[in-house]
Amino acid sequence: MDCARKPDSQGNKRWRLVIDYRKLNDKTIGDAFPLPNITEILDQLGSAKYFSTFDLASGFHQIRMSQEDAHKTAFSTPYGHFQFKRMPFGLKDAPATFQRLMNSILSGLQGIELFVYLDDIVIYSTSLQEHEIKFNKLMERLRKAKLRLQPDKCEFLRHEVNYLGHIISEDGVKPDPKKVEAISKFPRPKRAKNIKQFLGLAGYYRRFIPDFPKVAKPLIQLLKKDTPFKWTENQENAFNNLKTVLVTKPILQYPDFSKPFNLTTDASGYAISGVLSQGPIGKDLPIAINKGNLEEIPWRYIIRKLKEIFMEKTLTITICTGEVITPSVEARNNIIREKHESSVAGHKGITKTYQRIRQHYYWENMKKEIQDYVRTCKECQLKKLTRIKAKQPMVLTDTPGKAFDKVSMDIIGPLPKTQKGNEYILTIQDLLTKYSIGIPLGGISSASRPILADVFVKRFICRFGSPRAILTDQGTNFTSSLMKKVAKRFRIKQYTTTAYHPQSNGSIERSHHVLIEYLKLYIENSKNWDEWVELAMFSYNTSVHEGTKFSPHELVFGHLAREPTGEVIIEENMEPTYAEYLEDLARNLAEPKRQDRSKRDSANGAFKQVKTSA
């Protein structure tokens, strides 16, 4: 227990009883009722000339505690043991409870006639008559609810008021000078905790500071784990720049939705920012400033941040990692045909065809045109199976750490015997990237087992290296003594799936369906299907996988595969140095794989949690 000093608006001494409820809060189920967005409140005060603000007396104490919960607020003093009859400050769910109460009492007025954030209320108007009407409505609601105001903290009919740490007027919004003064007088940080305190103060007004992450980066670097606290000239400049910007920066204007907006953006390797303004270019006034730190952030978060910056509501943002062409209307149908029907494309479905096209092209309503084309493709309708998605029990699998650390193997067949004598296909799939290869085989009898082992070594290990583990079914081709000797020689652990349970190796089973479907679509003579296997696997490996959201080729090699095409594609600079190439390759390989592992770990974690709770 402690008594904190809380002076009133006149500076007179007042005290607030503060109880440490951290242990109680740890056991309290959180109330997710949302608090209003302060920025949205301030943005909607535009065009108003008159403002009045109101503060409820003793805030939370105006709510009575229920009798069955009052004892949980108990505390001890040298003079006895007490409990609260009214809701105290410090309870975890107190803000959400109070906001729900205010939203209920001011229902129909909140967001229309006035705004309320916890115990702070503001009414705004363009005329005195309008202001009087809103004031009377507010007083009537508060009177019925028996809520009391604190007169010395209320301001009536002002052209400029202090609300939620901001000065609001008909000219716009600016930071509270008292808060800015506190920031400008903040002493030089001596440890990481001081930096957090300073960034907490300055960060509240980050909407007024262009390039906030960029300016604050030297300070943020000292907060990283295992980074020694070393105050250099870079930190000193960042510290002073943040102070200076808040003192000298112009007022943010209110948006006028009847006039056009200007959007100015900037980005570097580690930060991105945007300024929304209105007015003639060069004389435009800022309305909103947004920014974000791009370091170590996956693209899905960058996309979300871009949408926030651009105040996206109906706008669609497409992130392009390379050069993108908007083809002519006449060329679009040919592009769709090529990317769907060619031997590389493989007559894939709507999503995979769309993903293949969007690597190089973009136009309005592109996905709708692709959808219409694929749905009317005669070859797909005649030769592709219509699958009914069935919910199967989840199978928990581990996530390999690197590409080709763990692979699965299986055999498809028997198929019609080809002119080269092949009847089977050996399939091998990397369980991290889903990169797959298919190798035609002449037979799988006991006499053919040396051929199987030889193919595995020469066609897989000599290309991709020795895996740490192999997952196969319990067929004798994979459990033979010869395969065990190969595994021992290359230090490979062998795992087998449960008998008659193909779901244990579901990923490679799914690739089998895709491979057989491809062969049905393209081969005209059943005697030469083995000549199409390589193309079928290339088509599979260059298609975006539903599970990883990347193509297997990109996850293995770090870039999209170059494909044969009848269209002109803008080529990138093909003359990097070896150092630049290796740096780019390492970066391109790391991020997709990290995202893929993250998705798998999250899915496995969720499954474990569900399984535990069940």
XYZ file of C-alpha atoms in Angstrom:
614
model
C 0.000 0.000 0.000
C 1.172 3.528 -0.780
C -0.229 7.052 -0.966
C 0.640 8.727 -4.271
C 0.542 12.507 -4.665
C -2.003 13.603 -7.254
C -2.485 17.412 -7.244
C -5.703 18.893 -8.610
C -5.933 21.300 -11.549
C -5.057 24.221 -9.250
C -1.922 22.522 -7.914
C -3.423 21.797 -4.491
C -2.105 18.696 -2.767
C -4.237 15.599 -3.082
C -3.476 11.993 -2.358
C -4.519 8.705 -3.955
C -4.423 5.378 -2.124
C -2.525 2.853 -4.239
C -2.656 -0.892 -3.567
C -0.371 -3.484 -5.161
C -2.815 -5.860 -6.850
C -0.282 -7.668 -9.062
C -0.884 -11.097 -7.526
C -4.651 -10.654 -7.813
C -4.289 -9.471 -11.406
C -2.225 -12.544 -12.293
C -5.205 -14.723 -11.381
C -7.820 -12.493 -12.985
C -9.337 -13.458 -16.342
C -8.772 -10.481 -18.627
C -11.727 -8.447 -19.888
C -11.152 -7.845 -23.601
C -13.558 -4.912 -23.881
C -11.740 -2.428 -26.180
C -10.770 1.111 -25.248
C -11.350 3.821 -27.878
C -8.518 4.669 -30.273
C -7.159 8.074 -29.250
C -5.948 8.924 -32.763
C -9.376 8.186 -34.245
C -11.013 10.441 -31.648
C -8.689 13.339 -32.414
C -9.109 12.926 -36.186
C -12.883 13.337 -35.919
C -12.810 16.714 -34.181
C -12.178 18.591 -37.419
C -14.177 21.717 -38.318
C -15.239 22.219 -34.678
C -14.860 25.701 -33.166
C -16.040 25.130 -29.597
C -14.913 22.463 -27.154
C -15.832 21.459 -23.603
C -14.093 18.741 -21.596
C -15.359 16.961 -18.503
C -13.657 14.777 -15.909
C -15.563 12.414 -13.661
C -14.816 12.806 -9.970
C -12.879 9.894 -8.448
C -13.297 7.962 -11.682
C -13.363 4.251 -10.867
C -14.653 4.850 -7.323
C -18.075 5.688 -8.755
C -18.643 1.988 -9.516
C -19.797 -0.148 -6.584
C -18.006 -3.456 -5.971
C -20.173 -6.575 -5.911
C -20.410 -8.077 -2.409
C -19.060 -11.476 -3.476
C -15.891 -9.869 -4.956
C -15.222 -7.015 -2.501
C -13.098 -9.194 -0.215
C -10.606 -9.730 -3.064
C -9.622 -6.042 -2.792
C -8.699 -6.355 0.900
C -5.487 -4.808 2.247
C -3.835 -4.446 5.634
C -2.609 -1.356 7.480
C -1.159 -0.860 10.970
C -4.654 0.200 11.998
C -6.646 -2.706 10.671
C -7.775 -4.798 7.713
C -9.953 -3.088 5.060
C -11.640 -3.776 1.734
C -13.040 -1.494 -0.961
C -16.772 -0.877 -1.354
C -16.077 0.937 -4.632
C -13.897 -0.211 -7.533
C -10.288 0.747 -6.717
C -7.488 1.805 -9.047
C -4.996 -0.891 -9.991
C -7.354 -3.763 -10.793
C -6.607 -5.455 -14.109
C -10.119 -5.153 -15.512
C -11.002 -1.762 -14.036
C -10.430 0.265 -17.262
C -12.470 -2.149 -19.405
C -15.287 -2.227 -16.820
C -15.398 1.574 -16.620
C -15.315 2.024 -20.416
C -18.167 -0.455 -20.839
C -20.186 1.535 -18.306
C -19.540 4.856 -20.076
C -20.352 3.391 -23.502
C -23.631 2.074 -22.110
C -24.612 5.344 -20.416
C -23.703 7.472 -23.428
C -25.044 5.058 -26.033
C -26.310 7.020 -29.029
C -24.089 9.997 -28.157
C -20.660 8.358 -28.135
C -18.925 8.955 -31.464
C -21.753 11.155 -32.725
C -22.328 14.020 -30.287
C -19.256 13.525 -28.117
C -16.339 11.229 -27.307
C -15.470 9.505 -24.046
C -12.208 7.832 -23.107
C -12.589 6.280 -19.641
C -13.478 9.251 -17.383
C -12.535 11.972 -19.904
C -15.381 13.376 -22.038
C -15.232 15.980 -24.820
C -18.097 17.616 -26.680
C -17.426 19.686 -29.790
C -19.497 21.869 -32.084
C -19.397 24.472 -34.837
C -21.916 26.805 -33.165
C -23.045 27.871 -29.701
C -26.554 26.511 -30.243
C -25.225 23.084 -31.244
C -22.920 23.103 -28.228
C -25.779 23.842 -25.834
C -27.858 20.964 -27.209
C -24.986 18.494 -26.838
C -24.183 19.766 -23.335
C -27.787 19.290 -22.160
C -27.908 15.750 -23.561
C -24.693 14.855 -21.728
C -25.816 16.301 -18.416
C -29.131 14.470 -18.620
C -27.400 11.111 -19.154
C -24.904 11.671 -16.321
C -27.681 12.799 -13.984
C -29.735 9.679 -14.645
C -26.693 7.473 -14.053
C -25.837 9.414 -10.851
C -22.296 10.084 -12.029
C -20.529 13.145 -10.580
C -18.124 15.534 -12.327
C -15.058 17.205 -10.842
C -15.705 20.933 -11.526
C -12.113 22.138 -11.217
C -11.087 19.749 -14.019
C -13.890 20.710 -16.404
C -13.485 23.327 -19.127
C -16.510 24.932 -20.766
C -16.921 26.452 -24.202
C -13.270 26.899 -25.125
C -11.647 27.445 -28.501
C -8.682 25.364 -27.284
C -8.650 22.589 -24.699
C -6.325 19.941 -23.340
C -7.710 16.452 -24.032
C -5.908 13.114 -23.671
C -2.483 14.769 -23.590
C -3.125 16.862 -26.710
C -4.103 20.469 -27.331
C -7.080 20.504 -29.680
C -8.423 23.594 -31.430
C -10.053 24.506 -34.720
C -6.540 24.787 -36.202
C -5.623 21.170 -35.472
C -3.916 18.950 -32.914
C -0.579 19.409 -31.178
C 1.181 17.831 -28.187
C 0.522 19.112 -24.680
C 3.287 21.709 -23.998
C 3.661 20.453 -20.406
C 4.331 16.919 -21.659
C 6.719 18.241 -24.308
C 8.555 20.200 -21.629
C 8.944 17.040 -19.566
C 10.432 15.288 -22.593
C 12.760 18.196 -23.415
C 14.071 18.199 -19.813
C 14.496 14.440 -19.626
C 18.057 13.708 -18.398
C 20.503 11.726 -20.510
C 19.759 7.981 -19.994
C 22.292 6.071 -17.935
C 20.862 2.568 -18.401
C 18.413 0.686 -20.598
C 15.525 1.342 -18.205
C 15.955 5.109 -18.711
C 15.808 4.656 -22.499
C 12.526 2.751 -22.158
C 11.143 5.569 -20.023
C 12.173 8.211 -22.559
C 10.885 6.286 -25.567
C 7.635 5.708 -23.699
C 7.172 9.465 -23.286
C 8.288 10.385 -26.805
C 6.479 7.434 -28.374
C 3.105 8.728 -27.194
C 3.587 11.594 -29.659
C 5.188 9.521 -32.413
C 2.401 10.535 -34.820
C 3.983 14.011 -34.784
C 7.490 12.735 -35.526
C 8.372 11.779 -39.126
C 10.651 8.728 -39.387
C 10.328 7.963 -35.687
C 11.825 4.415 -35.972
C 14.693 5.767 -38.079
C 15.459 8.618 -35.685
C 15.116 6.429 -32.588
C 17.047 3.463 -34.013
C 20.353 4.173 -32.157
C 18.416 4.222 -28.864
C 16.420 1.102 -29.700
C 19.642 -0.780 -30.483
C 20.725 -0.444 -26.838
C 17.558 -2.293 -25.762
C 18.462 -5.466 -27.641
C 19.287 -8.539 -25.614
C 22.953 -9.023 -24.695
C 23.831 -5.533 -26.024
C 26.110 -3.623 -23.609
C 24.971 -0.127 -22.678
C 27.402 2.173 -24.479
C 26.287 5.783 -25.001
C 27.937 7.177 -28.146
C 27.511 10.202 -30.376
C 24.834 8.365 -32.381
C 22.677 7.869 -29.288
C 23.225 11.463 -28.192
C 22.118 12.803 -31.594
C 19.018 10.605 -31.631
C 18.155 11.641 -28.068
C 18.423 15.357 -28.906
C 16.703 15.065 -32.300
C 13.592 13.530 -30.767
C 13.408 16.389 -28.284
C 13.898 19.030 -30.975
C 11.276 17.612 -33.342
C 8.568 17.684 -30.685
C 9.323 21.312 -29.828
C 9.448 22.611 -33.413
C 7.089 20.326 -35.371
C 3.921 21.910 -36.881
C 0.366 21.178 -35.802
C -1.395 18.213 -37.379
C -4.464 19.317 -39.326
C -7.898 17.718 -39.246
C -8.778 15.709 -42.374
C -11.356 17.205 -44.732
C -12.896 14.218 -46.523
C -14.463 16.444 -49.174
C -10.995 17.403 -50.484
C -8.223 15.299 -52.083
C -5.382 13.899 -49.990
C -1.633 13.861 -50.671
C 0.429 10.846 -49.630
C 4.201 11.126 -49.324
C 6.191 7.976 -48.535
C 9.786 7.074 -47.835
C 11.609 3.865 -46.961
C 15.055 2.579 -46.125
C 16.445 -0.852 -45.383
C 15.164 -0.738 -41.814
C 12.307 1.800 -41.627
C 9.308 3.032 -43.580
C 7.219 6.172 -43.187
C 4.341 8.031 -44.757
C 2.819 11.508 -44.402
C -0.817 12.163 -45.234
C -1.514 15.814 -46.029
C -3.947 18.161 -47.766
C -3.426 21.310 -49.780
C -1.348 22.375 -52.802
C 1.900 20.449 -53.171
C 4.646 22.391 -51.430
C 2.137 24.177 -49.216
C 0.248 21.119 -48.004
C -0.271 20.672 -44.263
C 0.244 17.317 -42.469
C -2.769 15.356 -41.223
C -1.150 12.121 -40.104
C 2.367 10.742 -39.881
C 2.940 7.028 -39.662
C 6.071 4.947 -39.605
C 7.348 1.471 -38.920
C 10.536 -0.464 -38.310
C 11.267 -3.083 -41.002
C 14.173 -4.839 -39.309
C 13.594 -8.558 -38.792
C 9.911 -8.207 -39.749
C 8.415 -10.797 -42.149
C 6.623 -9.528 -45.244
C 3.153 -10.296 -43.851
C 3.772 -7.734 -41.088
C 5.194 -5.239 -43.601
C 2.005 -5.594 -45.652
C -0.092 -4.934 -42.568
C 2.024 -1.897 -41.719
C 1.661 -0.562 -45.266
C -2.088 -0.878 -44.972
C -1.992 1.106 -41.726
C 0.150 3.814 -43.305
C -2.063 4.135 -46.343
C -5.218 4.134 -44.170
C -6.398 1.211 -46.324
C -10.117 0.534 -46.401
C -11.005 -0.542 -49.950
C -7.493 -0.259 -51.417
C -5.683 -3.487 -52.369
C -1.911 -3.451 -51.866
C 0.234 -5.847 -53.901
C 3.800 -6.467 -52.701
C 6.165 -7.175 -55.612
C 9.602 -8.625 -54.916
C 10.888 -7.916 -58.438
C 9.927 -6.248 -61.692
C 6.196 -6.528 -62.491
C 4.540 -5.869 -65.847
C 1.007 -4.691 -66.521
C 0.316 -6.351 -69.897
C -2.039 -5.035 -72.540
C -5.638 -6.250 -72.481
C -5.054 -8.218 -75.694
C -2.102 -10.143 -74.214
C -3.737 -11.167 -70.943
C -5.636 -14.186 -72.226
C -2.459 -15.594 -73.832
C -0.585 -15.133 -70.556
C -3.266 -16.991 -68.599
C -3.315 -19.781 -71.208
C 0.461 -20.191 -71.059
C 0.634 -20.088 -67.252
C -2.164 -22.639 -66.958
C -1.855 -25.016 -69.920
C 1.864 -25.218 -70.729
C 3.841 -28.284 -69.702
C 5.579 -26.200 -67.039
C 2.302 -24.835 -65.650
C 0.659 -28.244 -65.479
C -3.039 -27.251 -65.562
C -2.918 -26.292 -61.889
C -5.940 -24.897 -60.052
C -7.031 -21.285 -59.672
C -4.792 -20.382 -56.725
C -1.596 -21.938 -58.114
C -2.180 -20.438 -61.563
C -2.749 -17.031 -59.976
C 0.420 -17.343 -57.876
C 2.452 -18.295 -60.952
C 1.181 -15.304 -62.971
C 1.524 -12.716 -60.204
C 5.273 -13.379 -60.014
C 5.676 -11.258 -63.165
C 2.331 -9.629 -63.974
C -0.408 -7.595 -62.377
C -3.611 -6.020 -63.684
C -6.982 -5.076 -62.263
C -9.412 -7.995 -61.753
C -6.596 -10.394 -62.599
C -7.715 -13.100 -60.180
C -11.307 -12.995 -61.452
C -10.138 -13.477 -65.073
C -7.904 -16.383 -64.030
C -10.764 -17.953 -62.100
C -13.100 -17.757 -65.103
C -10.462 -19.242 -67.421
C -9.539 -22.188 -65.182
C -13.165 -23.069 -64.467
C -13.899 -23.326 -68.205
C -10.735 -25.271 -69.127
C -11.938 -28.375 -71.046
C -8.836 -30.469 -70.284
C -9.254 -29.899 -66.546
C -12.937 -30.787 -66.689
C -12.344 -33.981 -68.646
C -9.201 -35.404 -67.030
C -8.817 -33.935 -63.529
C -10.458 -35.541 -60.523
C -12.967 -33.578 -58.473
C -11.770 -33.887 -54.903
C -14.044 -33.544 -51.901
C -12.081 -32.070 -49.028
C -12.541 -34.257 -45.984
C -11.429 -33.399 -42.474
C -8.898 -35.966 -41.315
C -7.405 -36.322 -37.828
C -4.383 -34.080 -37.431
C -1.004 -35.810 -37.512
C 1.655 -34.036 -35.453
C 5.021 -33.940 -37.218
C 8.346 -32.410 -36.356
C 9.782 -29.505 -38.346
C 13.198 -30.184 -39.957
C 15.826 -27.547 -39.316
C 17.279 -27.382 -42.839
C 16.415 -28.331 -46.390
C 16.961 -32.048 -47.065
C 17.576 -32.805 -43.383
C 14.608 -35.156 -43.475
C 13.091 -36.634 -46.635
C 10.283 -39.046 -47.376
C 10.413 -41.757 -50.050
C 7.732 -43.793 -51.760
C 7.032 -45.707 -54.957
C 4.178 -45.205 -57.437
C 3.088 -48.127 -59.592
C 2.813 -50.390 -61.374
C 2.120 -48.162 -64.391
C 1.936 -49.206 -68.089
C 5.363 -50.443 -69.130
C 7.179 -47.887 -71.292
C 9.450 -48.453 -74.270
C 12.411 -48.022 -71.898
C 11.043 -50.718 -69.608
C 9.933 -48.447 -66.757
C 6.876 -49.397 -64.677
C 7.356 -47.480 -61.409
C 8.310 -44.021 -60.156
C 10.510 -43.493 -57.100
C 9.453 -40.236 -55.425
C 11.574 -38.366 -52.886
C 10.351 -35.252 -51.089
C 12.101 -32.876 -48.700
C 9.803 -32.459 -45.693
C 10.759 -28.816 -45.036
C 10.619 -27.212 -48.481
C 8.394 -29.866 -50.172
C 10.934 -30.032 -53.031
C 10.241 -33.308 -54.851
C 11.949 -35.437 -57.443
C 10.581 -38.369 -59.446
C 12.736 -41.123 -60.921
C 11.315 -43.772 -63.314
C 12.224 -47.362 -62.355
C 12.113 -50.629 -64.278
C 11.031 -52.805 -61.365
C 10.915 -53.210 -57.601
C 11.524 -56.927 -57.188
C 14.228 -58.219 -54.868
C 16.583 -58.368 -57.851
C 15.999 -54.664 -58.461
C 16.889 -53.507 -54.944
C 20.524 -52.719 -55.855
C 19.166 -50.457 -58.617
C 16.925 -48.650 -56.093
C 19.837 -48.071 -53.721
C 22.070 -46.964 -56.614
C 19.433 -44.495 -57.865
C 18.996 -43.039 -54.369
C 22.732 -42.439 -54.001
C 23.455 -41.106 -57.498
C 20.255 -39.205 -58.244
C 19.620 -37.752 -54.791
C 22.600 -37.855 -52.412
C 25.075 -36.794 -55.103
C 22.866 -33.767 -55.885
C 21.567 -32.639 -52.505
C 23.794 -34.340 -49.951
C 22.997 -37.008 -47.419
C 19.829 -36.442 -45.370
C 19.806 -36.984 -41.634
C 16.610 -39.046 -41.741
C 14.388 -40.906 -44.206
C 10.669 -41.585 -43.762
C 9.236 -44.512 -45.777
C 6.474 -47.079 -45.570
C 7.237 -50.621 -44.435
C 7.755 -51.990 -47.958
C 10.612 -54.440 -48.332
C 12.269 -52.199 -50.916
C 13.001 -49.657 -48.167
C 13.582 -52.019 -45.254
C 15.951 -54.375 -47.076
C 19.393 -55.084 -45.687
C 20.960 -53.225 -48.638
C 19.068 -50.010 -47.879
C 20.008 -50.384 -44.214
C 23.678 -50.642 -45.218
C 23.372 -47.503 -47.365
C 21.711 -45.684 -44.469
C 24.455 -46.787 -42.086
C 27.175 -45.764 -44.543
C 25.741 -42.261 -44.920
C 24.686 -41.994 -41.232
C 20.976 -41.740 -42.077
C 18.262 -42.632 -39.558
C 15.412 -44.661 -41.000
C 11.798 -44.166 -39.898
C 8.770 -46.075 -41.138
C 5.086 -45.122 -41.180
C 2.290 -47.092 -39.575
C 1.107 -49.949 -41.766
C -2.021 -49.184 -43.854
C -1.979 -45.592 -42.685
C -0.817 -43.357 -45.593
C -1.733 -40.177 -43.634
C 1.540 -40.681 -41.738
C 3.301 -39.658 -44.941
C 0.490 -37.450 -46.263
C 2.607 -34.794 -47.956
C 4.259 -37.163 -50.421
C 0.946 -38.972 -50.974
C -0.558 -35.628 -52.040
C 2.310 -35.065 -54.487
C 1.520 -38.465 -56.013
C -2.000 -37.280 -56.869
C -0.549 -34.182 -58.527
C 1.989 -36.245 -60.508
C -0.560 -38.793 -61.780
C -2.974 -35.992 -62.667
C -0.238 -34.248 -64.649
C 0.622 -37.400 -66.618
C -3.063 -38.006 -67.458
C -3.317 -34.465 -68.847
C -0.218 -34.479 -71.053
C 0.691 -37.969 -72.232
C -1.015 -39.249 -75.367
C 0.888 -42.512 -75.519
C 1.026 -44.581 -72.333
C 4.332 -46.026 -73.546
C 6.248 -42.760 -73.030
C 5.001 -41.427 -69.670
C 8.546 -41.654 -68.263
C 9.627 -38.842 -70.625
C 7.239 -36.446 -68.850
C 8.223 -37.128 -65.226
C 10.964 -34.483 -65.079
C 8.625 -31.803 -66.477
C 5.910 -32.876 -64.051
C 8.254 -32.460 -61.080
C 9.499 -29.103 -62.382
C 5.886 -27.953 -62.600
C 5.282 -29.120 -59.028
C 8.431 -27.520 -57.643
C 7.756 -24.152 -59.286
C 4.157 -23.931 -58.015
C 3.413 -22.197 -54.721
C 2.751 -24.801 -52.026
C -0.408 -24.306 -49.971
C 1.334 -25.146 -46.704
C 4.497 -23.034 -47.017
C 3.123 -20.208 -49.246
C 6.349 -20.454 -51.276
C 7.349 -22.609 -54.210
C 9.696 -25.495 -53.259
C 12.222 -24.198 -55.819
C 12.353 -20.784 -54.112
C 12.834 -22.335 -50.660
C 15.747 -24.478 -51.905
C 17.546 -22.059 -54.240
C 16.503 -18.678 -52.836
C 14.925 -17.327 -56.030
C 12.069 -18.003 -58.418
C 12.789 -20.415 -61.254
C 13.176 -18.916 -64.731
C 10.568 -20.532 -66.955
C 10.134 -20.681 -70.744
C 7.662 -18.025 -71.855
C 6.367 -16.390 -75.007
C 6.101 -13.012 -73.253
C 8.853 -10.423 -72.718
C 10.021 -10.404 -69.110
C 12.105 -7.570 -67.685
C 15.417 -9.065 -66.644
C 17.263 -7.999 -63.528
C 20.954 -7.124 -63.501
C 22.785 -10.420 -64.002
C 26.312 -9.255 -63.138
C 26.680 -9.255 -59.352
C 29.963 -9.951 -57.666
C 30.426 -13.293 -55.915
C 30.217 -11.586 -52.520
C 26.967 -9.841 -53.428
C 25.573 -13.070 -54.863
C 26.339 -15.068 -51.703
C 24.947 -12.316 -49.468
C 21.726 -12.120 -51.479
C 21.415 -15.907 -51.631
C 21.828 -16.282 -47.863
C 19.247 -13.565 -47.211
C 16.773 -14.934 -49.755
C 17.073 -18.462 -48.398
C 16.835 -17.539 -44.723
C 13.612 -15.529 -44.660
C 11.226 -17.926 -46.500
C 12.533 -20.882 -44.493
C 12.205 -18.973 -41.228
C 8.608 -18.090 -42.075
C 7.896 -21.681 -43.078
C 9.309 -23.066 -39.822
C 7.382 -20.453 -37.839
C 4.093 -21.504 -39.467
C 4.780 -25.169 -38.803
C 5.825 -24.576 -35.185
C 2.712 -22.476 -34.586
C 0.491 -25.179 -36.086
C 2.182 -27.903 -34.060
C 1.977 -25.791 -30.900
C -1.724 -25.180 -31.420
C -2.302 -28.884 -32.007
C -0.406 -29.809 -28.840
C -2.468 -27.300 -26.859
C -5.749 -28.689 -28.259
C -4.594 -32.245 -27.622
C -3.582 -31.402 -24.024
C -6.853 -29.639 -23.249
C -8.815 -32.535 -24.742
